[in-house]
Amino acid sequence: MIMNIRPIKSEEDYQKAISRVSELWGAAKDTPEGDELDILITLMEAYEIKYYPIAPPDPIEAIKFRMEQLGMNNSDMIKYLGSQSRVSEILNGRRKLTLNMIRSLYKELKIPAEVLLV
């Protein structure tokens, strides 16, 4: 079987690639179909990065998301952000994160610094 793979240059090409990926989904690795699937997915990812970029999350939303993941409440954040009132100000967007807060959230809660620095 000869693959007819071309660069994805338009939305029409992208939609055709989606259809073909649907047909190939589940193909075994190291087979012509599996290789075609890998190549198409790589091409689609490149197209998506170029035409459908994902903006970084809002720093406060990232903190709240991580708190939810860890089952934390606002009181648990005092050791990272300061007093209860400071935690409230930060989480309600009334106060900006300081560099020390960002370092603490990065080090202790593993929130990527690039997300917090936005």
mmCIF file of C-alpha atoms in Angstrom:
data_model
loop_
_atom_site.group_PDB
_atom_site.id
_atom_site.type_symbol
_atom_site.label_atom_id
_atom_site.label_comp_id
_atom_site.label_asym_id
_atom_site.label_seq_id
_atom_site.Cartn_x
_atom_site.Cartn_y
_atom_site.Cartn_z
ATOM 1 C CA MET A 1 0.000 0.000 0.000
ATOM 2 C CA ILE A 2 1.381 3.422 -0.939
ATOM 3 C CA MET A 3 0.631 6.273 1.411
ATOM 4 C CA ASN A 4 -0.573 9.482 -0.172
ATOM 5 C CA ILE A 5 0.430 11.883 2.575
ATOM 6 C CA ARG A 6 0.687 15.588 1.883
ATOM 7 C CA PRO A 7 1.253 18.612 4.095
ATOM 8 C CA ILE A 8 -1.858 19.997 5.761
ATOM 9 C CA LYS A 9 -2.236 23.490 4.303
ATOM 10 C CA SER A 10 -5.925 24.226 4.668
ATOM 11 C CA GLU A 11 -8.956 23.475 6.789
ATOM 12 C CA GLU A 12 -10.141 21.096 4.059
ATOM 13 C CA ASP A 13 -6.835 19.184 4.247
ATOM 14 C CA TYR A 14 -7.179 19.100 8.019
ATOM 15 C CA GLN A 15 -10.704 17.667 7.860
ATOM 16 C CA LYS A 16 -9.549 14.992 5.399
ATOM 17 C CA ALA A 17 -6.729 14.090 7.770
ATOM 18 C CA ILE A 18 -9.216 13.764 10.639
ATOM 19 C CA SER A 19 -11.328 11.399 8.564
ATOM 20 C CA ARG A 20 -8.322 9.305 7.617
ATOM 21 C CA VAL A 21 -7.101 9.164 11.222
ATOM 22 C CA SER A 22 -10.557 7.906 12.230
ATOM 23 C CA GLU A 23 -10.230 5.114 9.685
ATOM 24 C CA LEU A 24 -6.738 4.204 10.861
ATOM 25 C CA TRP A 25 -7.392 4.495 14.589
ATOM 26 C CA GLY A 26 -6.220 1.368 16.383
ATOM 27 C CA ALA A 27 -3.789 0.343 13.643
ATOM 28 C CA ALA A 28 -0.932 -1.817 14.903
ATOM 29 C CA LYS A 29 2.476 -0.225 15.384
ATOM 30 C CA ASP A 30 5.169 -0.898 12.800
ATOM 31 C CA THR A 31 2.656 -1.569 10.042
ATOM 32 C CA PRO A 32 2.048 0.646 7.017
ATOM 33 C CA GLU A 33 -1.267 1.739 8.542
ATOM 34 C CA GLY A 34 0.330 2.424 11.933
ATOM 35 C CA ASP A 35 3.076 4.460 10.284
ATOM 36 C CA GLU A 36 0.523 6.432 8.277
ATOM 37 C CA LEU A 37 -1.419 7.123 11.473
ATOM 38 C CA ASP A 38 1.717 8.388 13.235
ATOM 39 C CA ILE A 39 2.619 10.670 10.330
ATOM 40 C CA LEU A 40 -0.893 12.091 10.011
ATOM 41 C CA ILE A 41 -1.114 12.802 13.727
ATOM 42 C CA THR A 42 2.245 14.594 13.604
ATOM 43 C CA LEU A 43 1.074 16.704 10.654
ATOM 44 C CA MET A 44 -2.211 17.484 12.395
ATOM 45 C CA GLU A 45 -0.439 18.551 15.583
ATOM 46 C CA ALA A 46 1.767 20.943 13.601
ATOM 47 C CA TYR A 47 -1.300 22.426 11.876
ATOM 48 C CA GLU A 48 -3.142 22.784 15.197
ATOM 49 C CA ILE A 49 -0.207 24.541 16.843
ATOM 50 C CA LYS A 50 -0.055 27.013 13.973
ATOM 51 C CA TYR A 51 -3.782 27.674 13.464
ATOM 52 C CA TYR A 52 -5.384 26.764 16.799
ATOM 53 C CA PRO A 53 -2.871 27.856 19.453
ATOM 54 C CA ILE A 54 -3.877 27.336 23.048
ATOM 55 C CA ALA A 55 -3.320 30.346 25.255
ATOM 56 C CA PRO A 56 -1.659 29.689 28.600
ATOM 57 C CA PRO A 57 -4.075 29.454 31.505
ATOM 58 C CA ASP A 58 -4.749 32.397 33.754
ATOM 59 C CA PRO A 59 -2.393 32.165 36.770
ATOM 60 C CA ILE A 60 -5.212 32.376 39.310
ATOM 61 C CA GLU A 61 -7.236 29.713 37.493
ATOM 62 C CA ALA A 62 -4.127 27.507 37.434
ATOM 63 C CA ILE A 63 -3.741 27.913 41.200
ATOM 64 C CA LYS A 64 -7.417 27.121 41.808
ATOM 65 C CA PHE A 65 -7.194 24.095 39.517
ATOM 66 C CA ARG A 66 -4.141 22.779 41.387
ATOM 67 C CA MET A 67 -5.882 23.402 44.720
ATOM 68 C CA GLU A 68 -8.841 21.361 43.509
ATOM 69 C CA GLN A 69 -6.557 18.557 42.320
ATOM 70 C CA LEU A 70 -4.895 18.398 45.726
ATOM 71 C CA GLY A 71 -8.109 18.824 47.719
ATOM 72 C CA MET A 72 -6.895 22.094 49.200
ATOM 73 C CA ASN A 73 -8.926 25.025 50.505
ATOM 74 C CA ASN A 74 -8.044 28.699 50.916
ATOM 75 C CA SER A 75 -6.650 28.123 54.421
ATOM 76 C CA ASP A 76 -4.142 25.632 53.009
ATOM 77 C CA MET A 77 -2.739 28.394 50.799
ATOM 78 C CA ILE A 78 -1.649 30.608 53.706
ATOM 79 C CA LYS A 79 1.785 28.969 53.829
ATOM 80 C CA TYR A 80 2.331 29.797 50.125
ATOM 81 C CA LEU A 81 0.671 33.198 49.799
ATOM 82 C CA GLY A 82 0.627 34.760 53.263
ATOM 83 C CA SER A 83 -2.290 35.652 55.522
ATOM 84 C CA GLN A 84 -5.898 34.603 54.971
ATOM 85 C CA SER A 85 -6.724 38.078 53.675
ATOM 86 C CA ARG A 86 -3.746 37.929 51.277
ATOM 87 C CA VAL A 87 -4.928 34.526 50.003
ATOM 88 C CA SER A 88 -8.385 35.975 49.424
ATOM 89 C CA GLU A 89 -6.985 39.014 47.603
ATOM 90 C CA ILE A 90 -4.821 36.837 45.341
ATOM 91 C CA LEU A 91 -7.548 34.301 44.526
ATOM 92 C CA ASN A 92 -10.057 37.072 43.810
ATOM 93 C CA GLY A 93 -7.649 38.908 41.508
ATOM 94 C CA ARG A 94 -7.304 41.995 43.672
ATOM 95 C CA ARG A 95 -3.588 41.497 44.295
ATOM 96 C CA LYS A 96 -0.761 40.283 42.066
ATOM 97 C CA LEU A 97 1.506 37.366 42.877
ATOM 98 C CA THR A 98 4.947 38.304 44.160
ATOM 99 C CA LEU A 99 8.117 36.582 43.018
ATOM 100 C CA ASN A 100 8.378 34.798 46.381
ATOM 101 C CA MET A 101 4.808 33.515 46.038
ATOM 102 C CA ILE A 102 5.533 32.278 42.519
ATOM 103 C CA ARG A 103 8.671 30.483 43.730
ATOM 104 C CA SER A 104 6.721 28.849 46.536
ATOM 105 C CA LEU A 105 3.851 27.727 44.301
ATOM 106 C CA TYR A 106 6.313 26.376 41.750
ATOM 107 C CA LYS A 107 8.458 24.544 44.288
ATOM 108 C CA GLU A 108 5.771 23.201 46.609
ATOM 109 C CA LEU A 109 2.698 22.764 44.398
ATOM 110 C CA LYS A 110 4.541 22.113 41.112
ATOM 111 C CA ILE A 111 2.644 24.814 39.226
ATOM 112 C CA PRO A 112 4.789 25.740 36.214
ATOM 113 C CA ALA A 113 6.479 29.101 36.733
ATOM 114 C CA GLU A 114 5.727 30.164 33.143
ATOM 115 C CA VAL A 115 2.000 29.888 33.922
ATOM 116 C CA LEU A 116 2.340 31.975 37.076
ATOM 117 C CA LEU A 117 4.416 34.688 35.386
ATOM 118 C CA VAL A 118 1.763 35.621 32.822
#
